[in-house]
CSV table of C-alpha atoms in Angstrom, one decimal:
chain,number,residue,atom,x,y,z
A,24,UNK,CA,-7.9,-3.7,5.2
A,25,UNK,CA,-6.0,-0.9,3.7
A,26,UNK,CA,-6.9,0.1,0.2
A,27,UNK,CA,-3.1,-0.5,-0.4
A,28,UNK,CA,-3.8,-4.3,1.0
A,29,UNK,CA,-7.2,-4.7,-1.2
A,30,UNK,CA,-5.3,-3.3,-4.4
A,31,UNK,CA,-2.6,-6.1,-3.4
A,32,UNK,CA,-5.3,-8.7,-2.6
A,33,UNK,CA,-6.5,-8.4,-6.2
A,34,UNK,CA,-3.8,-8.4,-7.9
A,35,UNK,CA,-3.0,-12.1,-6.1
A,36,UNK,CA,-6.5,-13.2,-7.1
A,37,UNK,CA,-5.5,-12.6,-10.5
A,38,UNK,CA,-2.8,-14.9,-10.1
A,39,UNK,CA,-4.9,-17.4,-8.6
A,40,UNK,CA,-5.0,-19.0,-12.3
A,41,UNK,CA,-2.5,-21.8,-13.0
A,42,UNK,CA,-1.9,-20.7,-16.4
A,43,UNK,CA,-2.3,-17.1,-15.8
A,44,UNK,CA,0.8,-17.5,-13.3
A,45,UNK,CA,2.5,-19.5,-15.7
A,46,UNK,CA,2.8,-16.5,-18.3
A,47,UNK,CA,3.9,-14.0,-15.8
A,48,UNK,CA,6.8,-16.4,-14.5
A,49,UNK,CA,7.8,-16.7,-18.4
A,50,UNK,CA,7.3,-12.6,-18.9
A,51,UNK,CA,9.1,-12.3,-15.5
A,52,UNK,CA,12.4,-14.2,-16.7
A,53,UNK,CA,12.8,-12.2,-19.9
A,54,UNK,CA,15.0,-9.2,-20.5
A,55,UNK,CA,12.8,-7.9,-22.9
A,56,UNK,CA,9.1,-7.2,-23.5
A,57,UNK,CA,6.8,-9.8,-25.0
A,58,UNK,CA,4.4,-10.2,-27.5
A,59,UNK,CA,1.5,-12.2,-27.5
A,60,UNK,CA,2.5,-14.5,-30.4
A,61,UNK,CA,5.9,-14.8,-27.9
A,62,UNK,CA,4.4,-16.1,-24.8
A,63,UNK,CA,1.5,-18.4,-26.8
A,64,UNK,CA,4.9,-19.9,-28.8
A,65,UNK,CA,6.6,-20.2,-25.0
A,66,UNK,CA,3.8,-22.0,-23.1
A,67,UNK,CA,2.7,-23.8,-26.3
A,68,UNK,CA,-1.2,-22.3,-25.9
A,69,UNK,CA,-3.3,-20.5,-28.5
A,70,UNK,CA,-2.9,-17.1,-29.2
A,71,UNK,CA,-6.5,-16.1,-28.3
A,72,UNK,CA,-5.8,-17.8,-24.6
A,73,UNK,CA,-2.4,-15.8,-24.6
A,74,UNK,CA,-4.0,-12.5,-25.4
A,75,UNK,CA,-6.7,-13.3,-22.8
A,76,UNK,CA,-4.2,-13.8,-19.7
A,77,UNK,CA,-1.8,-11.2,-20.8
A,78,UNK,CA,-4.7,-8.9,-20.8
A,79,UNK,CA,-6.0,-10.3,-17.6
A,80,UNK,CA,-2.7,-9.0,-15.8
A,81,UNK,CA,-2.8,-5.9,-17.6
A,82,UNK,CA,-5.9,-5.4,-16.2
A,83,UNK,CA,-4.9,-6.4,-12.9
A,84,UNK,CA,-1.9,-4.0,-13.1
A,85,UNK,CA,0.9,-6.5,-13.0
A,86,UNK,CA,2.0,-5.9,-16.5
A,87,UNK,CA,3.0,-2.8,-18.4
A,88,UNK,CA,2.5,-2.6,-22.1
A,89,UNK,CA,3.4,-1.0,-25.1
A,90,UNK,CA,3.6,-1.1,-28.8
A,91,UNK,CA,6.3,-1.8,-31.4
A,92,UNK,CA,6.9,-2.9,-34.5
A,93,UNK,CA,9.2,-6.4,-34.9
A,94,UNK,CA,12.8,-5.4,-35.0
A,95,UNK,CA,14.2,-4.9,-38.8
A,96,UNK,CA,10.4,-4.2,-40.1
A,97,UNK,CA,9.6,-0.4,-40.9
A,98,UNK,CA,7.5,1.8,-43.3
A,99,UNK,CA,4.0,1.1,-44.7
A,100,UNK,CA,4.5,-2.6,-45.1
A,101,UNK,CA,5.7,-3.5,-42.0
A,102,UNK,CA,2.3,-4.0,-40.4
A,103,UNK,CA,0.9,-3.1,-37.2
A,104,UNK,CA,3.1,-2.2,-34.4
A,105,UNK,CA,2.6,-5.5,-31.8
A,106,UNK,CA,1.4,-5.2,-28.8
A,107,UNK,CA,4.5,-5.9,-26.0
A,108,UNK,CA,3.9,-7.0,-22.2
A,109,UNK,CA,6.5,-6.5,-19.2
A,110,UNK,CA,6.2,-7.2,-16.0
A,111,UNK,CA,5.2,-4.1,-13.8
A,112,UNK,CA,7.9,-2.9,-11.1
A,113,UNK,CA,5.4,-2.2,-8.4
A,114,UNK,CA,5.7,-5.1,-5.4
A,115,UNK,CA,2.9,-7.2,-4.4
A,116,UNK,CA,2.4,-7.7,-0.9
A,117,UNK,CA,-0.1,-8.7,1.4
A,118,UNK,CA,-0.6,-8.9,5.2
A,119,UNK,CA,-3.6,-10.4,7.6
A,120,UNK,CA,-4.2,-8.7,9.7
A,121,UNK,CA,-3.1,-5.0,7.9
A,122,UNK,CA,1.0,-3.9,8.7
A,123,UNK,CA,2.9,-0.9,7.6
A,124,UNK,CA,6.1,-2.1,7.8
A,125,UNK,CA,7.2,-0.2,4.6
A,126,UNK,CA,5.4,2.8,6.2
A,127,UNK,CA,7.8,2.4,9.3
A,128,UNK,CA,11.0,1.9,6.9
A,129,UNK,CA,10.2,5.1,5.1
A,130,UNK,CA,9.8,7.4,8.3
A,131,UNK,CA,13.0,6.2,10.2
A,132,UNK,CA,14.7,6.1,7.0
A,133,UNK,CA,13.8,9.9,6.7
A,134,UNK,CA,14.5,10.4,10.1
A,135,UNK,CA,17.6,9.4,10.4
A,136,UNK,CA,18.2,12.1,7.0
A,137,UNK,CA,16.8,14.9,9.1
A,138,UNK,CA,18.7,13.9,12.4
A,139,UNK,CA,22.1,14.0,10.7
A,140,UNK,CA,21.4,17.2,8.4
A,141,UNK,CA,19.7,19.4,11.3
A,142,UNK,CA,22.0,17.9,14.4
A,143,UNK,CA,18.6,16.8,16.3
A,144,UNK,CA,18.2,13.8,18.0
A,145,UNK,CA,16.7,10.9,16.1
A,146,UNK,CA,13.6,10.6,18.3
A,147,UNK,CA,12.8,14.2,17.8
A,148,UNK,CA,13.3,13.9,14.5
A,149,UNK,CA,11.1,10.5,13.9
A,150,UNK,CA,8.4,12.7,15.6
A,151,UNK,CA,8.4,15.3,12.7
A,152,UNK,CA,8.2,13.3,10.1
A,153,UNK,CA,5.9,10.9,11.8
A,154,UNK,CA,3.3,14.1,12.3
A,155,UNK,CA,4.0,15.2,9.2
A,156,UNK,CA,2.9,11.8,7.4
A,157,UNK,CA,-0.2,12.1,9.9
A,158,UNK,CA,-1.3,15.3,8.3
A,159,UNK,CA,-0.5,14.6,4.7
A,160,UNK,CA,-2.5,10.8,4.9
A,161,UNK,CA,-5.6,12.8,6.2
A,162,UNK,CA,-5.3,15.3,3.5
A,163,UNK,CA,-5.0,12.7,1.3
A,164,UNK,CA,-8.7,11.0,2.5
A,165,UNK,CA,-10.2,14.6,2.2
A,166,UNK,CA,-10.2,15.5,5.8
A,167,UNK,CA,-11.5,18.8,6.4
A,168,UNK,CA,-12.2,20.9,9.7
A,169,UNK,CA,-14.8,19.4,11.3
A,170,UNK,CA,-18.0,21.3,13.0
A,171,UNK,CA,-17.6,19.7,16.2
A,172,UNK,CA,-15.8,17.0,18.4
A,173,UNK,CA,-17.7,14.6,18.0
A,174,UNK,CA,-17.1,15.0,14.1
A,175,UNK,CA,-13.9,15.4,14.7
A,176,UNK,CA,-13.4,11.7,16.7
A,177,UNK,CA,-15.6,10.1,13.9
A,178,UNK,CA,-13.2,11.7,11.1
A,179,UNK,CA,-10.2,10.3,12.7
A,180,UNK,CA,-11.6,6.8,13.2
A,181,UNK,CA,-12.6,7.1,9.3
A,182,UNK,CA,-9.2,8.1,8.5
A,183,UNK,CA,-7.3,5.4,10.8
A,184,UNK,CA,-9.7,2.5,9.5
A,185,UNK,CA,-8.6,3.4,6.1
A,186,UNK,CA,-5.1,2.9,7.2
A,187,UNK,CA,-5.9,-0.5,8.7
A,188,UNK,CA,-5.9,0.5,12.2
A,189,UNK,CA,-9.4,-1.0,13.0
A,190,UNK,CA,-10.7,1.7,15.6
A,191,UNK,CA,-13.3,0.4,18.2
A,192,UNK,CA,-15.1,2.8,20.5
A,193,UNK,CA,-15.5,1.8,24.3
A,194,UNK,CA,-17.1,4.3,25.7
A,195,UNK,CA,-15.5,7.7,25.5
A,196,UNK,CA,-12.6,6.1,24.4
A,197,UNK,CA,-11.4,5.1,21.1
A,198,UNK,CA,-9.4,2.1,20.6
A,199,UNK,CA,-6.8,0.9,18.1
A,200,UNK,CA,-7.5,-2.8,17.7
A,201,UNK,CA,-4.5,-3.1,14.9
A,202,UNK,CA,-1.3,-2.0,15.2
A,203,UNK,CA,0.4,-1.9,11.9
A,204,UNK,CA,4.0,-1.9,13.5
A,205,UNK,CA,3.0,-4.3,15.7
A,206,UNK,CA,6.8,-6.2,14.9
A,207,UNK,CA,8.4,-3.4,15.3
A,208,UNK,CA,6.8,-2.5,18.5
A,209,UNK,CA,7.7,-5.5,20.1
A,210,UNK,CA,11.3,-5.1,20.0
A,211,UNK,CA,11.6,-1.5,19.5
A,212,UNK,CA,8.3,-0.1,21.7
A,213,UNK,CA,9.8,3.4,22.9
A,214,UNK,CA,10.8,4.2,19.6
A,215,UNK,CA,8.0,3.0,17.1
A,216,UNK,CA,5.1,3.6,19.8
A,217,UNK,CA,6.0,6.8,19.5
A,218,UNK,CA,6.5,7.6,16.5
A,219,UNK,CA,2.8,6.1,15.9
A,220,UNK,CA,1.3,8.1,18.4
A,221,UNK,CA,3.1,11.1,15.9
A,222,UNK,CA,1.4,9.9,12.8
A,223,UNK,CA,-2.0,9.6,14.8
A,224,UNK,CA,-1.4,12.9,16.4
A,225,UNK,CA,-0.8,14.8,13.1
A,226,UNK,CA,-4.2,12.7,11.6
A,227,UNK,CA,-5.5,15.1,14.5
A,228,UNK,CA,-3.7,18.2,13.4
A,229,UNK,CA,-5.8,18.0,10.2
A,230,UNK,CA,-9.1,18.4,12.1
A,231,UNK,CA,-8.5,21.0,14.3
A,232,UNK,CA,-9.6,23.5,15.7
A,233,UNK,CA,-11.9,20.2,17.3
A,234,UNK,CA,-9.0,17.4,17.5
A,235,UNK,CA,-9.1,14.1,19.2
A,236,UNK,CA,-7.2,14.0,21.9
A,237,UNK,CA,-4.1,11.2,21.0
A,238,UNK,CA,-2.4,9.6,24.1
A,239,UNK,CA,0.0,6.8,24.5
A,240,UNK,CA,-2.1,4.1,26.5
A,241,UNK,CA,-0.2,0.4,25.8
A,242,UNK,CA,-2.3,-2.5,26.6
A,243,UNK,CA,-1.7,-5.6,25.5
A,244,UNK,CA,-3.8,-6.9,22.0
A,245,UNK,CA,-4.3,-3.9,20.2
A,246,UNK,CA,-2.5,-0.7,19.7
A,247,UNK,CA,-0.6,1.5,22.2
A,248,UNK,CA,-3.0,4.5,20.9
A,249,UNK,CA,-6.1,6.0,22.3
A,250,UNK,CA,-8.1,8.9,21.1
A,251,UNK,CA,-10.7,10.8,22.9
A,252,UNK,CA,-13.1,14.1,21.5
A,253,UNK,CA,-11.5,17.3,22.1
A,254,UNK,CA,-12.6,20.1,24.3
């Protein structure tokens, strides 16, 4: 699973809790944010079980807070500012086994910028920007040049098992036993296979001068990717 999935998956455990969902359906329907005393009054709880779940999903990072003081009350009187909760605008999603469909939608997306400001073809185009998201996710996990081949292969499937591809060594080969487009693939192969063998290829770039070797291999079951140790 991707740490993106296993921040998801939490977040959805947090929500496991009847009442706990409750309170973000209420904070969720509001234009505004809420106070404690708001949502206890709303669900017709105590305030100490409000302030627990609201601090639960704050917790969990699927609220946002921050503090003010109730409208038409100011200076030294008016009390302690209250603490407000709103729903946070990240999206929750999960998927079993691990896709990057949202990964896919951004590349094409960008691709199809670059294709109409620089007059290249599409495919080329979802090629650059496929390597180029290969190298910046590996610099992103720390990768750095490796002292051999073999640390090179081992860096990549480190790298690619982050990223939910689920790499599997058969002999000198390295399999992909996840595809995270796999959707996409099916309908679209020339085009997404492609541009995943790209984003693999530029996980490579980042662990030169010893990079795997990436090449387009499509059986059926796992990924059309294979990677093999370097000269």
């Amino acid at each position: 699973m991707t740490d993106a999935d296993s921040e998801a998956t939490r977040r959805i455990r947090g929500l496991a809790d009847p009442l706990r969902r409750a309170i973000y359906a209420f904070l969720s329907r509001q234009r505004h944010a809420v106070t404690r005393d708001e949502a206890a009054s709303a669900l017709d709880i105590p305030h100490h079980q409000a302030k627990f779940h609201l601090d639960r999903l704050e917790q969990d990072g699927l609220v946002t807070v921050d503090y003010a003081r109730p409208p038409g009350r100011t200076g030294p009187g008016a009390g302690r500012p209250a603490k407000r909760y709103r729903p946070a605008e990240s999206e929750i999603a999960v998927s079993v086994p691990p896709r990057g469909y949202d990964v896919a939608g951004d590349l094409l997306a960008r691709a199809i910028t670059r294709s109409a400001a620089d007059g290249i073809p599409v495919s080329e185009a979802v090629a650059d920007v496929a390597r180029a998201r290969g190298r910046a996710i590996a610099a992103a996990r720390g990768a750095e040049p490796p002292v051999s081949a073999s640390a090179a292969r081992e860096a990549a499937e480190d790298i690619l098992r982050g990223e939910g591809y689920e790499p599997e060594r058969d002999g000198p080969t390295t399999v992909l036993r996840n595809c995270p487009f796999h959707r996409l693939a099916q309908d679209h192969r020339d085009l997404v296979c492609g541009m995943n063998c790209a984003l693999i290829d530029g996980v490579g770039d980042a662990l030169a001068p010893h990079s795997p070797v990436v090449a387009l291999e499509p059986e059926d079951g796992r990924c059309c990717v294979t990677l093999r140790e370097g000269a």
